Amino acid sequence: MFRALAAAGAAVAFFMAAKDGVVFEELGLTGSCRKVPTLEGMGGEWVACDAGKLDGHPDLSGRPCLSQAHVGRVEYWVCPFGYDA
């Protein structure tokens, strides 16, 4: 009985911590993006997105942002109107 309650409590705690997705990003399961310094002479805001193991790179084209390059597991985007994580 105690094991079942402990397992249920652990599951509830995990799902409460994971509800905003930060846990999955920290584990590398979902992709994540971060702002990077803007290149000299380039407009907009530059964002680097790391691929997740489950869902690949985040798609920022709906923001609207334009994909600029892939370097290793990182995809670089430029967002002309800024980027809010």
Tab-separated table of N, CA, C and O in Angstrom:
chain	number	residue	atom	x	y	z
A	1	MET	N	0.828	-1.196	0.000
A	1	MET	CA	0.000	0.000	0.000
A	1	MET	C	0.869	1.256	0.000
A	1	MET	O	0.592	2.188	-0.731
A	2	PHE	N	1.926	1.253	0.829
A	2	PHE	CA	2.812	2.410	0.907
A	2	PHE	C	3.517	2.648	-0.427
A	2	PHE	O	3.672	3.789	-0.854
A	3	ARG	N	3.936	1.584	-1.106
A	3	ARG	CA	4.625	1.723	-2.395
A	3	ARG	C	3.706	2.346	-3.440
A	3	ARG	O	4.134	3.169	-4.242
A	4	ALA	N	2.457	1.945	-3.438
A	4	ALA	CA	1.503	2.493	-4.401
A	4	ALA	C	1.288	3.988	-4.155
A	4	ALA	O	1.253	4.781	-5.097
A	5	LEU	N	1.165	4.379	-2.895
A	5	LEU	CA	0.996	5.798	-2.571
A	5	LEU	C	2.250	6.595	-2.912
A	5	LEU	O	2.160	7.722	-3.415
A	6	ALA	N	3.416	6.019	-2.641
A	6	ALA	CA	4.671	6.697	-2.967
A	6	ALA	C	4.813	6.869	-4.477
A	6	ALA	O	5.230	7.930	-4.960
A	7	ALA	N	4.480	5.842	-5.244
A	7	ALA	CA	4.556	5.933	-6.702
A	7	ALA	C	3.571	6.967	-7.241
A	7	ALA	O	3.903	7.755	-8.134
A	8	ALA	N	2.366	6.975	-6.705
A	8	ALA	CA	1.370	7.959	-7.132
A	8	ALA	C	1.824	9.372	-6.783
A	8	ALA	O	1.678	10.300	-7.591
A	9	GLY	N	2.383	9.547	-5.613
A	9	GLY	CA	2.888	10.859	-5.209
A	9	GLY	C	4.035	11.323	-6.090
A	9	GLY	O	4.102	12.497	-6.470
A	10	ALA	N	4.919	10.403	-6.434
A	10	ALA	CA	6.028	10.752	-7.319
A	10	ALA	C	5.525	11.132	-8.706
A	10	ALA	O	6.024	12.077	-9.330
A	11	ALA	N	4.531	10.411	-9.207
A	11	ALA	CA	3.967	10.721	-10.519
A	11	ALA	C	3.299	12.095	-10.518
A	11	ALA	O	3.476	12.886	-11.447
A	12	VAL	N	2.552	12.385	-9.483
A	12	VAL	CA	1.892	13.696	-9.381
A	12	VAL	C	2.937	14.803	-9.315
A	12	VAL	O	2.815	15.825	-9.997
A	13	ALA	N	3.987	14.619	-8.526
A	13	ALA	CA	5.040	15.628	-8.410
A	13	ALA	C	5.737	15.838	-9.751
A	13	ALA	O	6.023	16.979	-10.143
A	14	PHE	N	6.018	14.749	-10.481
A	14	PHE	CA	6.675	14.869	-11.787
A	14	PHE	C	5.800	15.645	-12.759
A	14	PHE	O	6.274	16.549	-13.443
A	15	PHE	N	4.517	15.304	-12.841
A	15	PHE	CA	3.641	15.982	-13.792
A	15	PHE	C	3.401	17.436	-13.411
A	15	PHE	O	3.245	18.282	-14.292
A	16	MET	N	3.393	17.754	-12.141
A	16	MET	CA	3.253	19.151	-11.731
A	16	MET	C	4.489	19.945	-12.135
A	16	MET	O	4.393	21.080	-12.584
A	17	ALA	N	5.668	19.346	-11.980
A	17	ALA	CA	6.907	20.024	-12.363
A	17	ALA	C	7.036	20.131	-13.877
A	17	ALA	O	7.624	21.075	-14.396
A	18	ALA	N	6.490	19.163	-14.606
A	18	ALA	CA	6.650	19.116	-16.059
A	18	ALA	C	5.571	19.862	-16.828
A	18	ALA	O	5.670	19.992	-18.040
A	19	LYS	N	4.560	20.373	-16.158
A	19	LYS	CA	3.425	20.943	-16.872
A	19	LYS	C	3.790	22.138	-17.745
A	19	LYS	O	3.159	22.376	-18.759
A	20	ASP	N	4.825	22.894	-17.400
A	20	ASP	CA	5.223	24.018	-18.234
A	20	ASP	C	6.298	23.652	-19.250
A	20	ASP	O	6.722	24.485	-20.027
A	21	GLY	N	6.756	22.413	-19.278
A	21	GLY	CA	7.695	21.947	-20.289
A	21	GLY	C	9.155	22.124	-19.964
A	21	GLY	O	10.016	21.647	-20.689
A	22	VAL	N	9.482	22.833	-18.889
A	22	VAL	CA	10.876	23.091	-18.551
A	22	VAL	C	11.625	21.794	-18.257
A	22	VAL	O	12.768	21.629	-18.678
A	23	VAL	N	10.985	20.862	-17.584
A	23	VAL	CA	11.628	19.589	-17.257
A	23	VAL	C	12.015	18.855	-18.532
A	23	VAL	O	13.126	18.338	-18.657
A	24	PHE	N	11.111	18.825	-19.514
A	24	PHE	CA	11.397	18.139	-20.768
A	24	PHE	C	12.514	18.831	-21.545
A	24	PHE	O	13.330	18.178	-22.185
A	25	GLU	N	12.568	20.181	-21.495
A	25	GLU	CA	13.655	20.909	-22.144
A	25	GLU	C	14.989	20.605	-21.470
A	25	GLU	O	15.997	20.405	-22.141
A	26	GLU	N	15.003	20.591	-20.131
A	26	GLU	CA	16.240	20.315	-19.403
A	26	GLU	C	16.769	18.913	-19.693
A	26	GLU	O	17.971	18.692	-19.717
A	27	LEU	N	15.873	17.970	-19.919
A	27	LEU	CA	16.274	16.598	-20.236
A	27	LEU	C	16.637	16.441	-21.713
A	27	LEU	O	17.112	15.380	-22.118
A	28	GLY	N	16.413	17.478	-22.519
A	28	GLY	CA	16.725	17.425	-23.939
A	28	GLY	C	15.692	16.683	-24.764
A	28	GLY	O	15.964	16.307	-25.907
A	29	LEU	N	14.507	16.471	-24.205
A	29	LEU	CA	13.468	15.745	-24.932
A	29	LEU	C	12.723	16.630	-25.917
A	29	LEU	O	12.297	16.174	-26.975
A	30	THR	N	12.538	17.903	-25.585
A	30	THR	CA	11.891	18.848	-26.488
A	30	THR	C	12.884	19.942	-26.854
A	30	THR	O	13.812	20.242	-26.106
A	31	GLY	N	12.687	20.534	-28.014
A	31	GLY	CA	13.575	21.595	-28.465
A	31	GLY	C	13.400	22.863	-27.651
A	31	GLY	O	12.354	23.100	-27.054
A	32	SER	N	14.438	23.690	-27.650
A	32	SER	CA	14.378	24.957	-26.925
A	32	SER	C	15.139	26.021	-27.706
A	32	SER	O	16.016	25.711	-28.509
A	33	CYS	N	14.774	27.273	-27.477
A	33	CYS	CA	15.395	28.402	-28.167
A	33	CYS	C	15.877	29.434	-27.166
A	33	CYS	O	15.341	29.543	-26.063
A	34	ARG	N	16.883	30.184	-27.587
A	34	ARG	CA	17.421	31.265	-26.758
A	34	ARG	C	17.891	32.391	-27.678
A	34	ARG	O	18.283	32.147	-28.816
A	35	LYS	N	17.825	33.609	-27.185
A	35	LYS	CA	18.311	34.753	-27.950
A	35	LYS	C	19.836	34.724	-27.982
A	35	LYS	O	20.482	34.316	-27.014
A	36	VAL	N	20.403	35.141	-29.110
A	36	VAL	CA	21.853	35.247	-29.254
A	36	VAL	C	22.169	36.663	-29.730
A	36	VAL	O	21.303	37.357	-30.267
A	37	PRO	N	23.413	37.111	-29.529
A	37	PRO	CA	23.759	38.470	-29.980
A	37	PRO	C	23.529	38.645	-31.481
A	37	PRO	O	23.788	37.738	-32.270
A	38	THR	N	23.031	39.809	-31.853
A	38	THR	CA	22.761	40.117	-33.252
A	38	THR	C	24.068	40.363	-33.981
A	38	THR	O	24.961	41.033	-33.463
A	39	LEU	N	24.186	39.808	-35.189
A	39	LEU	CA	25.373	40.012	-36.002
A	39	LEU	C	25.447	41.454	-36.483
A	39	LEU	O	24.418	42.096	-36.721
A	40	GLU	N	26.646	41.973	-36.642
A	40	GLU	CA	26.869	43.344	-37.071
A	40	GLU	C	26.212	43.594	-38.427
A	40	GLU	O	26.413	42.834	-39.376
A	41	GLY	N	25.411	44.632	-38.512
A	41	GLY	CA	24.763	45.000	-39.763
A	41	GLY	C	23.504	44.209	-40.090
A	41	GLY	O	22.910	44.417	-41.134
A	42	MET	N	23.115	43.287	-39.223
A	42	MET	CA	21.919	42.479	-39.471
A	42	MET	C	20.785	43.007	-38.600
A	42	MET	O	20.971	43.263	-37.416
A	43	GLY	N	19.620	43.144	-39.189
A	43	GLY	CA	18.469	43.616	-38.436
A	43	GLY	C	17.748	42.474	-37.750
A	43	GLY	O	18.031	41.298	-37.973
A	44	GLY	N	16.821	42.818	-36.901
A	44	GLY	CA	16.017	41.812	-36.208
A	44	GLY	C	16.738	41.210	-35.024
A	44	GLY	O	17.827	41.629	-34.642
A	45	GLU	N	16.101	40.227	-34.452
A	45	GLU	CA	16.646	39.547	-33.278
A	45	GLU	C	17.012	38.120	-33.680
A	45	GLU	O	16.213	37.421	-34.309
A	46	TRP	N	18.201	37.677	-33.311
A	46	TRP	CA	18.676	36.342	-33.676
A	46	TRP	C	18.389	35.362	-32.550
A	46	TRP	O	18.535	35.683	-31.376
A	47	VAL	N	17.969	34.162	-32.943
A	47	VAL	CA	17.579	33.124	-31.992
A	47	VAL	C	18.259	31.822	-32.407
A	47	VAL	O	18.287	31.474	-33.591
A	48	ALA	N	18.820	31.107	-31.422
A	48	ALA	CA	19.423	29.795	-31.659
A	48	ALA	C	18.509	28.744	-31.034
A	48	ALA	O	18.151	28.847	-29.859
A	49	CYS	N	18.123	27.734	-31.822
A	49	CYS	CA	17.227	26.684	-31.348
A	49	CYS	C	17.935	25.334	-31.364
A	49	CYS	O	18.495	24.933	-32.389
A	50	ASP	N	17.912	24.658	-30.227
A	50	ASP	CA	18.488	23.322	-30.105
A	50	ASP	C	17.402	22.295	-30.384
A	50	ASP	O	16.258	22.450	-29.955
A	51	ALA	N	17.781	21.225	-31.074
A	51	ALA	CA	16.833	20.160	-31.400
A	51	ALA	C	16.551	19.312	-30.167
A	51	ALA	O	17.437	19.070	-29.350
A	52	GLY	N	15.308	18.873	-30.029
A	52	GLY	CA	14.932	17.945	-28.974
A	52	GLY	C	14.953	16.519	-29.505
A	52	GLY	O	14.832	16.285	-30.707
A	53	LYS	N	15.122	15.570	-28.619
A	53	LYS	CA	15.163	14.163	-29.025
A	53	LYS	C	13.809	13.673	-29.517
A	53	LYS	O	13.739	12.787	-30.358
A	54	LEU	N	12.724	14.246	-29.015
A	54	LEU	CA	11.385	13.794	-29.391
A	54	LEU	C	10.773	14.586	-30.542
A	54	LEU	O	10.068	14.033	-31.374
A	55	ASP	N	11.021	15.896	-30.578
A	55	ASP	CA	10.321	16.723	-31.557
A	55	ASP	C	11.215	17.514	-32.496
A	55	ASP	O	10.729	18.290	-33.302
A	56	GLY	N	12.519	17.346	-32.442
A	56	GLY	CA	13.418	18.066	-33.342
A	56	GLY	C	13.509	19.545	-32.998
A	56	GLY	O	13.307	19.950	-31.860
A	57	HIS	N	13.802	20.356	-34.018
A	57	HIS	CA	13.936	21.793	-33.820
A	57	HIS	C	12.564	22.459	-33.695
A	57	HIS	O	11.636	22.088	-34.416
A	58	PRO	N	12.447	23.472	-32.846
A	58	PRO	CA	11.211	24.264	-32.821
A	58	PRO	C	11.043	25.013	-34.150
A	58	PRO	O	12.021	25.416	-34.781
A	59	ASP	N	9.808	25.190	-34.573
A	59	ASP	CA	9.498	25.907	-35.807
A	59	ASP	C	9.037	27.312	-35.444
A	59	ASP	O	7.960	27.499	-34.878
A	60	LEU	N	9.850	28.299	-35.785
A	60	LEU	CA	9.528	29.689	-35.459
A	60	LEU	C	8.920	30.439	-36.638
A	60	LEU	O	8.721	31.648	-36.556
A	61	SER	N	8.613	29.746	-37.726
A	61	SER	CA	8.115	30.422	-38.920
A	61	SER	C	6.760	31.088	-38.701
A	61	SER	O	6.401	32.008	-39.424
A	62	GLY	N	6.022	30.673	-37.705
A	62	GLY	CA	4.729	31.288	-37.432
A	62	GLY	C	4.824	32.573	-36.627
A	62	GLY	O	3.819	33.191	-36.336
A	63	ARG	N	6.012	33.044	-36.283
A	63	ARG	CA	6.161	34.208	-35.391
A	63	ARG	C	6.118	35.564	-36.079
A	63	ARG	O	5.749	36.513	-35.392
A	64	PRO	N	6.514	35.937	-37.201
A	64	PRO	CA	7.200	35.229	-38.276
A	64	PRO	C	8.717	35.418	-38.184
A	64	PRO	O	9.211	36.533	-38.088
A	65	CYS	N	9.438	34.337	-38.223
A	65	CYS	CA	10.896	34.343	-38.213
A	65	CYS	C	11.381	33.551	-39.419
A	65	CYS	O	10.658	32.714	-39.955
A	66	LEU	N	12.608	33.815	-39.844
A	66	LEU	CA	13.183	33.140	-41.004
A	66	LEU	C	14.387	32.320	-40.587
A	66	LEU	O	15.298	32.837	-39.937
A	67	SER	N	14.412	31.058	-40.987
A	67	SER	CA	15.545	30.189	-40.702
A	67	SER	C	16.738	30.651	-41.531
A	67	SER	O	16.615	30.895	-42.732
A	68	GLN	N	17.900	30.773	-40.891
A	68	GLN	CA	19.085	31.278	-41.578
A	68	GLN	C	20.144	30.206	-41.810
A	68	GLN	O	20.787	30.198	-42.851
A	69	ALA	N	20.352	29.307	-40.833
A	69	ALA	CA	21.420	28.311	-40.972
A	69	ALA	C	21.260	27.208	-39.942
A	69	ALA	O	20.658	27.406	-38.888
A	70	HIS	N	21.809	26.027	-40.285
A	70	HIS	CA	21.947	24.914	-39.346
A	70	HIS	C	23.439	24.722	-39.095
A	70	HIS	O	24.211	24.602	-40.048
A	71	VAL	N	23.825	24.705	-37.836
A	71	VAL	CA	25.213	24.432	-37.471
A	71	VAL	C	25.175	23.344	-36.408
A	71	VAL	O	24.792	23.589	-35.262
A	72	GLY	N	25.536	22.129	-36.800
A	72	GLY	CA	25.441	21.003	-35.881
A	72	GLY	C	23.984	20.753	-35.515
A	72	GLY	O	23.133	20.599	-36.376
A	73	ARG	N	23.689	20.724	-34.218
A	73	ARG	CA	22.319	20.497	-33.738
A	73	ARG	C	21.570	21.803	-33.481
A	73	ARG	O	20.494	21.800	-32.919
A	74	VAL	N	22.155	22.931	-33.893
A	74	VAL	CA	21.561	24.247	-33.632
A	74	VAL	C	21.057	24.849	-34.944
A	74	VAL	O	21.753	24.824	-35.958
A	75	GLU	N	19.834	25.377	-34.904
A	75	GLU	CA	19.273	26.102	-36.043
A	75	GLU	C	19.161	27.571	-35.650
A	75	GLU	O	18.642	27.900	-34.580
A	76	TYR	N	19.666	28.454	-36.514
A	76	TYR	CA	19.637	29.890	-36.242
A	76	TYR	C	18.515	30.537	-37.044
A	76	TYR	O	18.338	30.265	-38.225
A	77	TRP	N	17.747	31.392	-36.354
A	77	TRP	CA	16.622	32.101	-36.938
A	77	TRP	C	16.834	33.599	-36.732
A	77	TRP	O	17.460	34.017	-35.765
A	78	VAL	N	16.258	34.412	-37.615
A	78	VAL	CA	16.186	35.852	-37.402
A	78	VAL	C	14.712	36.226	-37.361
A	78	VAL	O	13.921	35.805	-38.192
A	79	CYS	N	14.362	36.976	-36.319
A	79	CYS	CA	12.973	37.399	-36.107
A	79	CYS	C	12.913	38.922	-36.242
A	79	CYS	O	13.435	39.643	-35.382
A	80	PRO	N	12.311	39.444	-37.317
A	80	PRO	CA	12.318	40.888	-37.560
A	80	PRO	C	11.546	41.690	-36.513
A	80	PRO	O	11.826	42.869	-36.306
A	81	PHE	N	10.585	41.078	-35.839
A	81	PHE	CA	9.785	41.801	-34.859
A	81	PHE	C	10.109	41.401	-33.431
A	81	PHE	O	9.337	41.658	-32.518
A	82	GLY	N	11.237	40.748	-33.202
A	82	GLY	CA	11.625	40.322	-31.870
A	82	GLY	C	11.152	38.915	-31.569
A	82	GLY	O	10.337	38.336	-32.282
A	83	TYR	N	11.695	38.361	-30.501
A	83	TYR	CA	11.380	36.991	-30.095
A	83	TYR	C	11.057	36.981	-28.612
A	83	TYR	O	11.832	37.478	-27.800
A	84	ASP	N	9.919	36.432	-28.261
A	84	ASP	CA	9.532	36.238	-26.864
A	84	ASP	C	9.473	34.744	-26.616
A	84	ASP	O	8.692	34.039	-27.251
A	85	ALA	N	10.277	34.272	-25.700
A	85	ALA	CA	10.353	32.837	-25.416
A	85	ALA	C	9.069	32.291	-24.859
A	85	ALA	O	8.251	32.864	-24.290
